[in-house]
Amino acid sequence: MVESWATFGVDLHLDRSGPGLRRGLTEALREAVRGGRLAPGTRLPSTRSLAADLGVARNTVAEVYADLIAEGWLAARQGSGTRVADRTPATPERRRAPHPRERTRPAYDLVPGTPELASFPRTHWLRAARRALAAAPDQALGYGDLRGRVELRTALAGYLSRARGVHADPDRIVVCAGFLGGLGVLAELLRRRGGDTVAVESYGLPHHRRLLENAGCATPPLPFDDRGTLPPGGRAAADAVLLTPSHQFPLGLPLLPERRTALIEWARRTGGLVLEDDYDGEFRYDRQPVGALQGLDPDRVVYLGTASKSLAPALRLGWMVLPPALVEEAMDAMAGRAPGVLDQLTLAAFLSSGDYDRHVRSARLRYRRRRDALVAALAERAPGVRVSGIAAGLHAVLELPPGTERQTIRAAAWHGLAVHGLSVFRHPEAALPPRDALVVGYGTPPDHAWAGALDALCRALP
Ligand SMILES: Cc1ncc(COP(=O)(O)O)c(C=O)c1O
């Protein structure tokens, strides 16, 4: 949630959730000094009073002050608190107070998660929407089937079996509001069946864990070794597991064949359920993508797909392919949660016309070029940094020298880049050796900004 605050003459636009809070506060203060609104020598409030003023943890403010002292914007003097440094790092923008929106937005966004929104196929989507609405019977505008429109489920069944090797009968597909919408439904279904534990990968998205925890599920980390994720220890360890077998998020490796088999064996032996998050299965650049895990046992695996990477997250269109025994229960939990019918019909028309395949093909080419450019630029300008993971998806993991993750993220912010460190995605209870890395989302910048983003990234790297 983004909130605005005015404190000691500085407008602070803060994302009050997760790592955005600290970054937002750092940027707001840095820009206030850079823009001259906090003059050299100005005394800043104590960490305690600023924290109370903003309603944030005192530690967060202390860390922000420490970062800005390290960068030379602030200075701490024994007995006289923290002040704006007398001589701050010179920048060309020093005399100009930037517009508040400029201050809060980094020049380049390399946070993983979003595709290139500028290339959303507006014209073809509009054409599909017009066609779909013209062809829809009046009854399509009623409440309808809780699984979603049959046109979409039929088109998805064809696409998923062809492109991802999924056993996908339209009857066992449920259309949901993105991956997250599906996960919420599955968490509820699991709770109703008496389950309360969904084991997750040692690295993953914190908001996926949070959603499960808010639904009342424990989310222990799955065991992990140098060959990847292992199944849980036994029935007691989990009722279900959530993982990204085709392209682990964020580490970027596929689940090894013997681990895929072991996972299915675990599910069969214990009656546990595997939740397969196939968030970017369309984007593999070096070879044909590995088929979905669901193909190995459609009765034990729930396949979850999404249009968030292939088209746009704002559509909130996703799909689950369920074991037949779970379809009725999933429908019960779906009431009031389905994406709008017009969008469902539009996606059905978009898939059936071949527009979806064409769009994915051209997006794949664009992202592949970006990844190649990233690898080549690093080899030339940052040879100490290695790209790990397979050539796939919309993000790459940049392995950094030990102990340099935090300073690299600070340097990146200095160069106008928003980027996450691997530590953001680490499960707090995972027994993992320390690992310093950046998770670079190369899908987000529009084409014209990509070269600038890459240059800024290379400058920030150790
Ligand atoms: C690992 C992972 N799963 C799923 C998703 C898609 O989520 P949703 O469909 O809710 O937008 C993403 C998108 O960033 C992702 O990174």
Coordinates of C-alpha atoms and ligand atoms in Angstrom, one line a residue:
M1 CA 0.0 0.0 0.0
V2 CA 1.5 3.4 -1.0
E3 CA 0.9 6.2 1.5
S4 CA 2.0 9.8 1.4
W5 CA 3.4 11.7 4.4
A6 CA 4.6 15.2 4.9
T7 CA 7.3 15.3 7.6
F8 CA 9.8 18.1 8.4
G9 CA 8.9 19.6 5.0
V10 CA 9.6 16.5 3.0
D11 CA 6.9 14.6 1.1
L12 CA 7.4 10.9 1.6
H13 CA 5.5 8.6 -0.7
L14 CA 6.1 5.3 1.0
D15 CA 5.2 1.7 0.0
R16 CA 4.4 0.5 3.5
S17 CA 4.7 -3.2 2.7
G18 CA 7.9 -5.2 2.5
P19 CA 11.2 -3.9 1.2
G20 CA 9.5 -1.0 -0.6
L21 CA 9.2 0.9 2.7
R22 CA 12.9 1.2 3.4
R23 CA 13.7 1.9 -0.3
G24 CA 11.0 4.5 -0.5
L25 CA 12.2 6.3 2.6
T26 CA 15.8 6.2 1.5
E27 CA 14.9 7.7 -1.9
A28 CA 12.6 10.4 -0.5
L29 CA 15.3 11.6 1.9
R30 CA 18.1 11.3 -0.7
E31 CA 16.1 13.3 -3.2
A32 CA 15.1 15.9 -0.6
V33 CA 18.9 16.5 0.0
R34 CA 19.7 16.3 -3.7
G35 CA 17.0 18.8 -4.6
G36 CA 18.0 21.3 -1.9
R37 CA 14.8 21.0 0.2
L38 CA 16.9 19.8 3.1
A39 CA 19.8 22.2 3.3
P40 CA 23.4 21.3 4.3
G41 CA 23.6 21.2 8.1
T42 CA 19.9 20.6 8.7
R43 CA 19.4 18.4 11.7
L44 CA 17.2 15.4 11.1
P45 CA 14.7 14.1 13.6
S46 CA 15.9 11.3 15.9
T47 CA 15.3 7.8 14.5
R48 CA 12.8 7.3 17.3
S49 CA 10.7 10.4 16.6
L50 CA 10.8 9.9 12.8
A51 CA 9.8 6.3 13.2
A52 CA 6.9 7.3 15.5
D53 CA 5.9 10.0 13.0
L54 CA 5.7 7.6 10.1
G55 CA 4.4 4.6 12.1
V56 CA 7.3 2.4 11.0
A57 CA 9.9 0.4 12.9
R58 CA 12.7 2.4 14.4
N59 CA 15.2 0.0 12.9
T60 CA 14.0 0.8 9.4
V61 CA 14.7 4.5 10.0
A62 CA 18.1 3.7 11.5
E63 CA 19.1 1.6 8.5
V64 CA 18.0 4.3 6.1
Y65 CA 20.1 6.9 8.0
A66 CA 23.0 4.5 8.0
D67 CA 22.7 3.9 4.2
L68 CA 22.6 7.7 3.5
I69 CA 25.5 8.3 5.8
A70 CA 27.5 5.7 3.9
E71 CA 26.5 7.3 0.6
G72 CA 27.6 10.7 1.9
W73 CA 24.2 12.5 1.9
L74 CA 24.0 12.6 5.7
A75 CA 26.6 12.9 8.5
A76 CA 26.4 11.7 12.1
R77 CA 28.2 13.7 14.8
Q78 CA 28.7 12.5 18.3
G79 CA 26.3 14.4 20.5
S80 CA 24.5 16.3 17.8
G81 CA 22.5 13.6 16.0
T82 CA 22.2 13.2 12.3
R83 CA 22.5 16.2 9.9
V84 CA 22.5 16.8 6.2
A85 CA 26.2 16.6 5.2
D86 CA 27.9 19.9 4.5
R87 CA 29.2 18.7 1.2
T88 CA 26.8 16.2 -0.4
P89 CA 27.8 14.2 -3.5
A90 CA 27.5 16.6 -6.5
T91 CA 24.9 15.8 -9.1
P92 CA 23.6 17.8 -12.0
E93 CA 20.0 17.8 -10.6
R94 CA 21.1 19.4 -7.4
R95 CA 19.4 22.8 -8.0
R96 CA 16.2 21.4 -9.3
A97 CA 13.6 20.1 -6.8
P98 CA 12.1 17.1 -8.7
H99 CA 8.4 16.5 -8.9
P100 CA 7.3 14.2 -6.1
R101 CA 6.3 11.4 -8.6
E102 CA 9.8 11.6 -10.1
R103 CA 11.4 11.2 -6.8
T104 CA 9.5 8.0 -5.9
R105 CA 10.0 6.3 -9.2
P106 CA 13.4 4.9 -10.2
A107 CA 14.5 5.5 -13.7
Y108 CA 14.6 1.8 -14.5
D109 CA 12.5 -1.0 -13.0
L110 CA 14.3 -4.3 -12.9
V111 CA 12.2 -5.9 -10.2
P112 CA 11.1 -9.3 -11.5
G113 CA 7.4 -10.0 -12.0
T114 CA 6.1 -7.9 -14.8
P115 CA 6.3 -8.4 -18.6
E116 CA 6.8 -5.5 -21.0
L117 CA 3.5 -3.7 -20.7
A118 CA 4.1 -1.5 -23.6
S119 CA 3.9 -4.5 -25.9
F120 CA 0.5 -5.6 -24.8
P121 CA -1.3 -6.5 -28.0
R122 CA -3.9 -3.8 -27.8
T123 CA -5.2 -3.9 -31.3
H124 CA -5.5 -7.7 -31.5
W125 CA -7.0 -7.9 -28.0
L126 CA -9.6 -5.3 -29.0
R127 CA -10.4 -7.2 -32.1
A128 CA -10.8 -10.4 -30.0
A129 CA -13.0 -8.6 -27.5
R130 CA -15.3 -7.2 -30.3
R131 CA -15.6 -10.6 -31.9
A132 CA -16.2 -12.4 -28.5
L133 CA -18.9 -10.0 -27.4
A134 CA -20.7 -10.1 -30.8
A135 CA -20.8 -13.9 -30.7
A136 CA -21.7 -14.3 -27.0
P137 CA -25.2 -15.5 -26.3
D138 CA -27.3 -13.3 -23.9
Q139 CA -27.1 -16.1 -21.4
A140 CA -23.3 -15.6 -21.2
L141 CA -24.0 -12.4 -19.3
G142 CA -25.7 -14.2 -16.5
Y143 CA -24.0 -15.9 -13.4
G144 CA -23.0 -19.0 -15.3
D145 CA -20.7 -21.9 -14.6
L146 CA -18.5 -21.5 -11.5
R147 CA -15.6 -23.1 -13.5
G148 CA -15.7 -20.2 -16.0
R149 CA -16.9 -19.9 -19.6
V150 CA -16.8 -23.1 -21.6
E151 CA -15.4 -21.3 -24.6
L152 CA -12.3 -20.4 -22.6
R153 CA -12.0 -23.8 -20.8
T154 CA -12.1 -25.5 -24.2
A155 CA -9.5 -23.2 -25.8
L156 CA -7.3 -23.6 -22.7
A157 CA -7.5 -27.4 -22.8
G158 CA -6.3 -27.4 -26.4
Y159 CA -3.5 -24.9 -25.7
L160 CA -2.3 -26.5 -22.5
S161 CA -2.1 -30.0 -23.8
R162 CA -0.4 -28.9 -27.0
A163 CA 2.1 -26.4 -25.5
R164 CA 2.7 -27.6 -22.0
G165 CA 1.8 -31.4 -22.0
V166 CA -1.0 -30.9 -19.5
H167 CA -3.8 -33.5 -19.2
A168 CA -6.5 -30.9 -19.6
D169 CA -10.1 -31.7 -20.1
P170 CA -12.3 -28.6 -20.1
D171 CA -14.4 -30.2 -17.3
R172 CA -11.5 -30.1 -14.9
I173 CA -10.4 -26.6 -15.7
V174 CA -11.4 -23.7 -13.4
V175 CA -10.8 -20.2 -14.5
C176 CA -9.5 -18.0 -11.7
A177 CA -8.2 -14.5 -11.0
G178 CA -4.6 -15.1 -11.8
F179 CA -2.3 -17.5 -10.1
L180 CA -3.0 -15.8 -6.8
G181 CA -6.7 -16.2 -7.2
G182 CA -6.2 -19.9 -7.7
L183 CA -3.9 -20.3 -4.8
G184 CA -6.5 -18.6 -2.5
V185 CA -9.2 -21.0 -3.6
L186 CA -6.9 -24.0 -3.1
A187 CA -5.9 -22.9 0.4
E188 CA -9.5 -22.6 1.3
L189 CA -10.3 -26.0 -0.2
L190 CA -7.4 -27.6 1.7
R191 CA -8.5 -26.0 5.0
R192 CA -12.0 -27.3 4.5
R193 CA -10.6 -30.8 4.1
G194 CA -8.7 -30.5 7.4
G195 CA -5.3 -29.7 5.9
D196 CA -3.2 -26.9 7.4
T197 CA 0.3 -27.2 6.0
V198 CA 1.6 -26.2 2.5
A199 CA 5.3 -26.7 2.2
V200 CA 7.0 -24.2 -0.1
E201 CA 10.3 -23.8 -1.8
S202 CA 13.3 -22.4 0.1
Y203 CA 13.3 -19.4 -2.2
G204 CA 10.0 -18.1 -3.5
L205 CA 7.7 -15.1 -3.5
P206 CA 7.0 -13.9 0.1
H207 CA 3.4 -12.8 -0.9
H208 CA 2.6 -16.3 -1.9
R209 CA 3.6 -17.5 1.5
R210 CA 1.6 -14.7 3.2
L211 CA -1.5 -15.6 1.3
L212 CA -1.3 -19.2 2.5
E213 CA -0.6 -18.1 6.0
N214 CA -3.5 -15.7 6.0
A215 CA -5.7 -18.6 5.0
G216 CA -4.5 -20.5 8.1
C217 CA -1.8 -22.7 6.6
A218 CA 1.7 -23.2 7.9
T219 CA 4.3 -22.8 5.2
P220 CA 7.5 -24.7 6.1
P221 CA 10.3 -24.7 3.7
L222 CA 10.9 -27.8 1.6
P223 CA 14.3 -29.4 2.0
F224 CA 16.9 -28.0 -0.5
D225 CA 20.3 -29.2 -1.5
D226 CA 22.8 -28.3 -4.3
R227 CA 20.7 -30.2 -6.8
G228 CA 17.5 -28.4 -5.9
T229 CA 14.3 -29.0 -4.1
L230 CA 13.4 -32.3 -2.4
P231 CA 10.0 -33.7 -1.4
P232 CA 8.8 -33.2 2.2
G233 CA 9.8 -35.7 4.9
G234 CA 6.5 -37.6 5.2
R235 CA 2.7 -37.2 5.6
A236 CA 3.1 -35.3 8.8
A237 CA 5.4 -32.8 7.0
A238 CA 2.8 -31.3 4.6
D239 CA -0.7 -31.7 3.2
A240 CA 0.4 -30.1 -0.1
V241 CA 3.5 -28.6 -1.6
L242 CA 3.7 -25.5 -3.8
L243 CA 6.5 -25.3 -6.3
T244 CA 7.7 -23.9 -9.7
P245 CA 9.0 -27.1 -11.4
S246 CA 9.7 -25.8 -14.9
H247 CA 11.7 -22.7 -13.9
Q248 CA 12.2 -22.3 -10.1
F249 CA 11.4 -18.8 -9.0
P250 CA 13.7 -17.1 -8.4
L251 CA 16.7 -19.4 -8.8
G252 CA 15.9 -20.2 -12.4
L253 CA 16.6 -24.0 -12.6
P254 CA 14.2 -26.7 -13.7
L255 CA 13.4 -29.5 -11.2
L256 CA 15.6 -32.4 -12.1
P257 CA 13.9 -35.5 -13.5
E258 CA 14.6 -37.7 -10.5
R259 CA 13.3 -35.0 -8.2
R260 CA 10.1 -34.8 -10.3
T261 CA 9.6 -38.5 -9.8
A262 CA 10.4 -38.4 -6.1
L263 CA 7.8 -35.6 -5.7
I264 CA 5.1 -37.6 -7.4
E265 CA 6.0 -40.7 -5.3
W266 CA 5.7 -38.6 -2.2
A267 CA 2.2 -37.4 -3.3
R268 CA 1.1 -41.0 -4.1
R269 CA 2.5 -42.4 -0.9
T270 CA 1.0 -39.8 1.4
G271 CA -2.1 -38.6 -0.4
G272 CA -0.5 -35.1 -0.5
L273 CA -1.2 -32.7 -3.3
V274 CA 1.3 -31.0 -5.5
L275 CA 0.5 -27.4 -6.6
E276 CA 2.4 -26.7 -9.8
D277 CA 3.0 -22.9 -10.4
D278 CA 3.8 -22.8 -14.2
Y279 CA 4.0 -19.0 -14.2
D280 CA 6.4 -18.6 -17.2
G281 CA 6.3 -22.0 -19.0
E282 CA 6.0 -20.3 -22.4
F283 CA 9.4 -18.6 -22.2
R284 CA 12.3 -21.0 -22.8
Y285 CA 15.0 -19.8 -25.2
D286 CA 17.5 -22.6 -25.6
R287 CA 15.3 -25.6 -26.3
Q288 CA 11.7 -26.8 -26.1
P289 CA 10.3 -26.2 -22.6
V290 CA 10.1 -29.2 -20.3
G291 CA 6.5 -30.4 -20.1
A292 CA 4.4 -29.7 -17.0
L293 CA 4.8 -32.0 -14.0
Q294 CA 1.0 -32.4 -14.0
G295 CA 1.4 -34.7 -17.0
L296 CA 3.1 -37.3 -14.7
D297 CA 0.1 -37.7 -12.4
P298 CA -3.0 -35.5 -13.2
D299 CA -4.7 -37.0 -10.1
R300 CA -2.2 -35.7 -7.6
V301 CA -1.0 -32.5 -9.2
V302 CA -3.0 -29.2 -9.6
Y303 CA -1.6 -27.3 -12.5
L304 CA -1.8 -23.4 -12.2
G305 CA -1.2 -21.1 -15.2
T306 CA -1.6 -17.4 -15.7
A307 CA -1.8 -14.7 -18.3
S308 CA 0.3 -12.4 -16.1
K309 CA 3.6 -13.0 -17.8
S310 CA 2.4 -13.8 -21.3
L311 CA 0.0 -10.9 -21.6
A312 CA -0.4 -8.6 -18.5
P313 CA -1.0 -9.0 -14.8
A314 CA -3.8 -6.5 -14.7
L315 CA -6.0 -8.9 -16.7
R316 CA -6.2 -11.1 -13.6
L317 CA -6.7 -14.2 -15.7
G318 CA -5.5 -17.5 -14.6
W319 CA -6.5 -21.2 -14.7
M320 CA -6.3 -24.3 -12.6
V321 CA -6.4 -27.9 -14.0
L322 CA -7.6 -30.0 -11.1
P323 CA -7.8 -33.7 -10.3
P324 CA -11.5 -34.6 -11.0
A325 CA -12.1 -35.3 -7.3
L326 CA -11.4 -31.7 -6.4
V327 CA -13.5 -29.9 -9.1
E328 CA -16.8 -29.6 -7.2
E329 CA -15.0 -28.4 -4.0
A330 CA -13.1 -25.8 -6.0
M331 CA -16.3 -24.6 -7.6
D332 CA -17.8 -24.1 -4.1
A333 CA -14.9 -21.9 -3.2
M334 CA -15.0 -20.0 -6.5
A335 CA -18.3 -18.1 -5.9
G336 CA -17.8 -14.4 -6.4
R337 CA -14.1 -14.8 -7.3
A338 CA -14.1 -15.4 -11.0
P339 CA -12.6 -12.9 -13.5
G340 CA -15.2 -11.1 -15.6
V341 CA -16.9 -13.0 -18.4
L342 CA -16.1 -10.5 -21.1
D343 CA -12.4 -10.9 -20.4
Q344 CA -12.7 -14.7 -20.3
L345 CA -14.5 -14.7 -23.7
T346 CA -11.9 -12.3 -25.1
L347 CA -9.0 -14.6 -24.1
A348 CA -10.9 -17.6 -25.6
A349 CA -11.2 -15.7 -28.9
F350 CA -7.5 -14.6 -28.6
L351 CA -6.4 -18.2 -28.1
S352 CA -8.6 -19.7 -30.8
S353 CA -7.5 -17.2 -33.5
G354 CA -3.8 -18.0 -33.0
D355 CA -3.2 -14.5 -31.7
Y356 CA -2.0 -15.8 -28.4
D357 CA 0.7 -18.1 -30.0
R358 CA 1.8 -15.2 -32.3
H359 CA 2.1 -12.8 -29.4
V360 CA 4.0 -15.3 -27.2
R361 CA 6.4 -16.1 -30.1
S362 CA 7.3 -12.4 -30.6
A363 CA 7.6 -11.8 -26.9
R364 CA 9.8 -14.8 -26.6
L365 CA 12.1 -13.4 -29.3
R366 CA 12.3 -10.0 -27.5
Y367 CA 13.0 -11.4 -24.1
R368 CA 15.6 -13.8 -25.5
R369 CA 17.4 -10.9 -27.1
R370 CA 17.4 -9.0 -23.8
R371 CA 18.7 -12.0 -21.9
D372 CA 21.5 -12.5 -24.5
A373 CA 22.4 -8.8 -24.3
L374 CA 22.5 -9.0 -20.5
V375 CA 24.8 -12.0 -20.5
A376 CA 27.1 -10.4 -23.1
A377 CA 27.2 -7.1 -21.3
L378 CA 28.1 -8.8 -18.0
A379 CA 30.8 -10.9 -19.6
E380 CA 32.4 -7.7 -20.9
R381 CA 31.8 -5.2 -18.1
A382 CA 31.4 -7.2 -15.0
P383 CA 33.3 -10.5 -15.4
G384 CA 33.2 -11.2 -11.7
V385 CA 29.4 -11.6 -11.9
R386 CA 27.9 -14.8 -13.2
V387 CA 24.5 -15.4 -14.6
S388 CA 23.0 -18.7 -13.2
G389 CA 19.9 -20.5 -14.2
I390 CA 18.6 -21.7 -17.5
A391 CA 17.9 -19.4 -20.5
A392 CA 14.2 -19.0 -19.8
G393 CA 11.6 -16.6 -18.3
L394 CA 11.7 -12.9 -17.7
H395 CA 14.4 -12.8 -15.0
A396 CA 18.0 -13.8 -14.4
V397 CA 20.0 -14.4 -11.2
L398 CA 23.3 -12.6 -11.1
E399 CA 25.7 -14.3 -8.6
L400 CA 27.7 -11.6 -6.8
P401 CA 30.9 -11.9 -4.8
P402 CA 30.2 -13.0 -1.2
G403 CA 29.0 -10.2 1.1
T404 CA 28.2 -7.6 -1.7
E405 CA 24.5 -7.9 -2.2
R406 CA 23.4 -5.0 0.0
Q407 CA 26.0 -2.6 -1.3
T408 CA 25.2 -3.5 -4.9
I409 CA 21.5 -2.8 -4.3
R410 CA 22.5 0.6 -2.8
A411 CA 24.7 1.3 -5.8
A412 CA 21.9 0.3 -8.1
A413 CA 19.5 2.7 -6.4
W414 CA 22.1 5.4 -6.8
H415 CA 22.1 4.7 -10.5
G416 CA 18.3 4.9 -10.7
L417 CA 17.6 1.2 -10.7
A418 CA 15.0 -0.7 -8.7
V419 CA 16.2 -4.3 -8.3
H420 CA 15.8 -7.0 -5.7
G421 CA 18.5 -9.1 -4.0
L422 CA 18.1 -12.8 -3.7
S423 CA 17.7 -12.5 0.1
V424 CA 14.2 -10.9 -0.4
F425 CA 13.0 -14.3 -1.6
R426 CA 14.7 -16.5 0.9
H427 CA 12.3 -18.4 3.3
P428 CA 13.0 -17.1 6.8
E429 CA 13.2 -20.7 8.2
A430 CA 15.2 -22.2 5.4
A431 CA 18.6 -23.8 6.3
L432 CA 20.6 -22.3 3.5
P433 CA 24.2 -21.2 3.1
P434 CA 24.6 -17.5 2.5
R435 CA 24.3 -16.5 -1.1
D436 CA 24.7 -13.0 -2.6
A437 CA 22.8 -12.4 -5.8
L438 CA 20.6 -10.0 -7.7
V439 CA 17.3 -11.2 -9.2
V440 CA 17.0 -9.0 -12.4
G441 CA 13.7 -8.8 -14.1
Y442 CA 14.6 -7.9 -17.7
G443 CA 11.0 -8.0 -19.0
T444 CA 9.7 -4.8 -17.5
P445 CA 11.5 -1.9 -19.1
P446 CA 10.0 -0.8 -22.4
D447 CA 12.3 -1.6 -25.4
H448 CA 13.6 2.0 -25.7
A449 CA 14.7 2.0 -22.1
W450 CA 16.4 -1.4 -22.0
A451 CA 19.9 -0.3 -23.2
G452 CA 19.9 2.5 -20.5
A453 CA 18.8 0.0 -17.8
L454 CA 21.5 -2.4 -18.8
D455 CA 24.1 0.3 -18.7
A456 CA 23.0 1.5 -15.3
L457 CA 23.1 -2.1 -14.0
C458 CA 26.6 -2.7 -15.3
R459 CA 27.7 0.5 -13.5
A460 CA 26.2 -0.6 -10.2
L461 CA 27.8 -4.1 -10.2
P462 CA 30.9 -4.8 -8.2
Ligands
LIG1 C1 6.6 -17.3 -9.2 C2 5.3 -16.6 -9.8 N1 4.2 -17.3 -9.7 C3 3.0 -16.7 -10.2 C4 3.1 -15.5 -10.8 C5 1.8 -14.9 -11.4 O1 0.9 -14.5 -10.4 P1 -0.5 -13.9 -10.8 O2 -1.0 -14.7 -11.9 O3 -1.3 -13.9 -9.6 O4 -0.3 -12.5 -11.4 C6 4.3 -14.8 -10.8 C7 4.3 -13.4 -11.4 O5 5.1 -12.6 -11.1 C8 5.4 -15.4 -10.3 O6 6.6 -14.7 -10.4

